[in-house]
């Protein structure tokens, strides 16, 4: 098969991306937020969302002597408000029908736990059982 005119461009782009990824600061592996590559003509292409393949919820968990504080940023693309279920030693966050469980190190008081959404941020507060 003959080389396409843009093969070199894509090879160079791949090398540049590898070099950038290899030199990113930090200990965590990089995550791709979005990328578009259009080549040639023909059909309209296919759009897919990487979120469809993610199984984890990106959240911050802070613990002090009496409480757990869970914070996560919503994408703004949710079709409905998030839901939260409080369990003995776990919090379930429900976003667009998908369940994400946050395990906690000690039991909580589900009756006194609460959550709120403001400016696209979901804040969850769970008092620990004494």
PDB file of C-alpha atoms in Angstrom:
ATOM      1  CA  UNK A   1       0.000   0.000   0.000  1.00  0.00           C
ATOM      2  CA  UNK A   2       1.410   3.378  -0.992  1.00  0.00           C
ATOM      3  CA  UNK A   3       2.108   6.027   1.606  1.00  0.00           C
ATOM      4  CA  UNK A   4      -0.585   8.613   2.017  1.00  0.00           C
ATOM      5  CA  UNK A   5       0.586  12.246   1.766  1.00  0.00           C
ATOM      6  CA  UNK A   6      -0.235  12.893   5.432  1.00  0.00           C
ATOM      7  CA  UNK A   7       1.474   9.792   6.859  1.00  0.00           C
ATOM      8  CA  UNK A   8       4.572  11.788   7.810  1.00  0.00           C
ATOM      9  CA  UNK A   9       2.456  14.437   9.494  1.00  0.00           C
ATOM     10  CA  UNK A  10       0.709  11.849  11.657  1.00  0.00           C
ATOM     11  CA  UNK A  11       3.991  10.086  12.482  1.00  0.00           C
ATOM     12  CA  UNK A  12       5.521  13.402  13.553  1.00  0.00           C
ATOM     13  CA  UNK A  13       2.417  14.255  15.555  1.00  0.00           C
ATOM     14  CA  UNK A  14       2.583  10.883  17.322  1.00  0.00           C
ATOM     15  CA  UNK A  15       6.260  11.402  18.163  1.00  0.00           C
ATOM     16  CA  UNK A  16       5.561  14.885  19.499  1.00  0.00           C
ATOM     17  CA  UNK A  17       2.679  13.570  21.656  1.00  0.00           C
ATOM     18  CA  UNK A  18       4.845  10.757  23.042  1.00  0.00           C
ATOM     19  CA  UNK A  19       7.557  13.261  23.949  1.00  0.00           C
ATOM     20  CA  UNK A  20       5.080  15.613  25.656  1.00  0.00           C
ATOM     21  CA  UNK A  21       3.471  12.799  27.629  1.00  0.00           C
ATOM     22  CA  UNK A  22       6.839  11.387  28.669  1.00  0.00           C
ATOM     23  CA  UNK A  23       7.894  14.802  30.051  1.00  0.00           C
ATOM     24  CA  UNK A  24       4.706  15.716  31.909  1.00  0.00           C
ATOM     25  CA  UNK A  25       5.325  16.604  35.563  1.00  0.00           C
ATOM     26  CA  UNK A  26       3.763  14.650  38.403  1.00  0.00           C
ATOM     27  CA  UNK A  27       3.478  11.061  39.497  1.00  0.00           C
ATOM     28  CA  UNK A  28       0.020  10.313  38.126  1.00  0.00           C
ATOM     29  CA  UNK A  29      -0.482   9.066  34.579  1.00  0.00           C
ATOM     30  CA  UNK A  30      -1.883  11.716  32.228  1.00  0.00           C
ATOM     31  CA  UNK A  31      -5.532  11.759  31.254  1.00  0.00           C
ATOM     32  CA  UNK A  32      -6.767  12.898  27.860  1.00  0.00           C
ATOM     33  CA  UNK A  33      -9.632  15.359  28.033  1.00  0.00           C
ATOM     34  CA  UNK A  34     -10.280  15.643  24.318  1.00  0.00           C
ATOM     35  CA  UNK A  35      -8.702  15.330  20.941  1.00  0.00           C
ATOM     36  CA  UNK A  36      -9.872  15.787  17.373  1.00  0.00           C
ATOM     37  CA  UNK A  37      -8.047  14.503  14.319  1.00  0.00           C
ATOM     38  CA  UNK A  38      -9.692  14.930  10.920  1.00  0.00           C
ATOM     39  CA  UNK A  39      -8.071  13.416   7.887  1.00  0.00           C
ATOM     40  CA  UNK A  40      -9.231  13.091   4.321  1.00  0.00           C
ATOM     41  CA  UNK A  41     -12.742  13.362   3.087  1.00  0.00           C
ATOM     42  CA  UNK A  42     -15.690  11.054   3.053  1.00  0.00           C
ATOM     43  CA  UNK A  43     -18.191  10.344   5.786  1.00  0.00           C
ATOM     44  CA  UNK A  44     -18.915  12.644   8.686  1.00  0.00           C
ATOM     45  CA  UNK A  45     -16.858  10.520  11.050  1.00  0.00           C
ATOM     46  CA  UNK A  46     -17.806   9.227  14.446  1.00  0.00           C
ATOM     47  CA  UNK A  47     -17.953  11.154  17.695  1.00  0.00           C
ATOM     48  CA  UNK A  48     -17.451   9.314  20.956  1.00  0.00           C
ATOM     49  CA  UNK A  49     -16.984  10.515  24.492  1.00  0.00           C
ATOM     50  CA  UNK A  50     -14.158   9.158  26.586  1.00  0.00           C
ATOM     51  CA  UNK A  51     -16.425   9.503  29.631  1.00  0.00           C
ATOM     52  CA  UNK A  52     -18.377   6.544  28.253  1.00  0.00           C
ATOM     53  CA  UNK A  53     -15.364   4.375  29.043  1.00  0.00           C
ATOM     54  CA  UNK A  54     -14.537   5.712  32.489  1.00  0.00           C
ATOM     55  CA  UNK A  55     -15.720   3.666  35.434  1.00  0.00           C
ATOM     56  CA  UNK A  56     -14.323   5.817  38.213  1.00  0.00           C
ATOM     57  CA  UNK A  57     -15.523   9.001  39.784  1.00  0.00           C
ATOM     58  CA  UNK A  58     -12.938  11.743  40.277  1.00  0.00           C
ATOM     59  CA  UNK A  59     -13.471  13.130  43.779  1.00  0.00           C
ATOM     60  CA  UNK A  60     -11.613  14.572  46.755  1.00  0.00           C
ATOM     61  CA  UNK A  61     -12.002  12.908  50.150  1.00  0.00           C
ATOM     62  CA  UNK A  62     -10.919  14.724  53.304  1.00  0.00           C
ATOM     63  CA  UNK A  63     -11.244  13.238  56.769  1.00  0.00           C
ATOM     64  CA  UNK A  64     -10.924  14.821  60.185  1.00  0.00           C
ATOM     65  CA  UNK A  65     -11.666  13.492  63.649  1.00  0.00           C
ATOM     66  CA  UNK A  66     -15.430  13.774  63.282  1.00  0.00           C
ATOM     67  CA  UNK A  67     -16.360  13.985  59.599  1.00  0.00           C
ATOM     68  CA  UNK A  68     -15.718  12.863  56.030  1.00  0.00           C
ATOM     69  CA  UNK A  69     -15.889  15.580  53.363  1.00  0.00           C
ATOM     70  CA  UNK A  70     -16.347  14.442  49.772  1.00  0.00           C
ATOM     71  CA  UNK A  71     -16.174  16.984  46.950  1.00  0.00           C
ATOM     72  CA  UNK A  72     -16.526  16.475  43.226  1.00  0.00           C
ATOM     73  CA  UNK A  73     -16.945  18.765  40.266  1.00  0.00           C
ATOM     74  CA  UNK A  74     -19.864  18.029  37.970  1.00  0.00           C
ATOM     75  CA  UNK A  75     -19.356  18.302  34.217  1.00  0.00           C
ATOM     76  CA  UNK A  76     -22.495  20.354  33.605  1.00  0.00           C
ATOM     77  CA  UNK A  77     -23.629  17.820  31.010  1.00  0.00           C
ATOM     78  CA  UNK A  78     -25.674  15.738  33.451  1.00  0.00           C
ATOM     79  CA  UNK A  79     -29.252  15.160  32.347  1.00  0.00           C
ATOM     80  CA  UNK A  80     -30.525  15.271  35.932  1.00  0.00           C
ATOM     81  CA  UNK A  81     -29.432  16.296  39.404  1.00  0.00           C
ATOM     82  CA  UNK A  82     -27.039  13.879  41.105  1.00  0.00           C
ATOM     83  CA  UNK A  83     -28.306  11.618  43.852  1.00  0.00           C
ATOM     84  CA  UNK A  84     -26.515  10.488  46.993  1.00  0.00           C
ATOM     85  CA  UNK A  85     -27.220   7.442  49.157  1.00  0.00           C
ATOM     86  CA  UNK A  86     -25.600   7.148  52.573  1.00  0.00           C
ATOM     87  CA  UNK A  87     -24.739   3.677  53.822  1.00  0.00           C
ATOM     88  CA  UNK A  88     -22.959   2.365  56.909  1.00  0.00           C
ATOM     89  CA  UNK A  89     -19.406   2.736  55.618  1.00  0.00           C
ATOM     90  CA  UNK A  90     -19.948   3.940  52.068  1.00  0.00           C
ATOM     91  CA  UNK A  91     -21.473   6.757  50.049  1.00  0.00           C
ATOM     92  CA  UNK A  92     -23.102   6.031  46.691  1.00  0.00           C
ATOM     93  CA  UNK A  93     -23.196   8.893  44.184  1.00  0.00           C
ATOM     94  CA  UNK A  94     -25.682   8.486  41.333  1.00  0.00           C
ATOM     95  CA  UNK A  95     -25.078  10.525  38.189  1.00  0.00           C
ATOM     96  CA  UNK A  96     -27.212   9.934  35.091  1.00  0.00           C
ATOM     97  CA  UNK A  97     -28.169   6.458  36.295  1.00  0.00           C
ATOM     98  CA  UNK A  98     -24.578   5.380  36.938  1.00  0.00           C
ATOM     99  CA  UNK A  99     -23.558   4.425  40.487  1.00  0.00           C
ATOM    100  CA  UNK A 100     -20.204   5.355  41.989  1.00  0.00           C
ATOM    101  CA  UNK A 101     -19.324   4.052  45.450  1.00  0.00           C
ATOM    102  CA  UNK A 102     -16.960   5.877  47.797  1.00  0.00           C
ATOM    103  CA  UNK A 103     -15.675   3.568  50.535  1.00  0.00           C
ATOM    104  CA  UNK A 104     -14.932   5.123  53.914  1.00  0.00           C
ATOM    105  CA  UNK A 105     -12.486   3.940  56.561  1.00  0.00           C
ATOM    106  CA  UNK A 106     -14.995   3.970  59.430  1.00  0.00           C
ATOM    107  CA  UNK A 107     -18.799   3.845  59.751  1.00  0.00           C
ATOM    108  CA  UNK A 108     -20.832   7.038  59.316  1.00  0.00           C
ATOM    109  CA  UNK A 109     -24.168   8.242  60.599  1.00  0.00           C
ATOM    110  CA  UNK A 110     -26.402   8.087  57.480  1.00  0.00           C
ATOM    111  CA  UNK A 111     -29.280   9.975  59.147  1.00  0.00           C
ATOM    112  CA  UNK A 112     -27.127  13.057  59.796  1.00  0.00           C
ATOM    113  CA  UNK A 113     -25.183  12.975  56.526  1.00  0.00           C
ATOM    114  CA  UNK A 114     -26.049  15.580  53.913  1.00  0.00           C
ATOM    115  CA  UNK A 115     -25.109  16.874  50.485  1.00  0.00           C
ATOM    116  CA  UNK A 116     -25.596  19.921  48.311  1.00  0.00           C
ATOM    117  CA  UNK A 117     -24.824  21.186  44.832  1.00  0.00           C
ATOM    118  CA  UNK A 118     -23.670  24.743  44.240  1.00  0.00           C
ATOM    119  CA  UNK A 119     -21.918  26.232  41.205  1.00  0.00           C
ATOM    120  CA  UNK A 120     -21.381  22.788  39.664  1.00  0.00           C
ATOM    121  CA  UNK A 121     -19.729  21.313  42.766  1.00  0.00           C
ATOM    122  CA  UNK A 122     -21.225  18.445  44.764  1.00  0.00           C
ATOM    123  CA  UNK A 123     -20.307  18.638  48.457  1.00  0.00           C
ATOM    124  CA  UNK A 124     -21.028  15.717  50.764  1.00  0.00           C
ATOM    125  CA  UNK A 125     -20.614  15.802  54.545  1.00  0.00           C
ATOM    126  CA  UNK A 126     -20.751  12.593  56.588  1.00  0.00           C
ATOM    127  CA  UNK A 127     -20.396  12.589  60.382  1.00  0.00           C
ATOM    128  CA  UNK A 128     -18.541   9.617  61.764  1.00  0.00           C
ATOM    129  CA  UNK A 129     -20.220   7.356  64.288  1.00  0.00           C
ATOM    130  CA  UNK A 130     -18.870   7.882  67.779  1.00  0.00           C
TER     131      UNK A 130
END
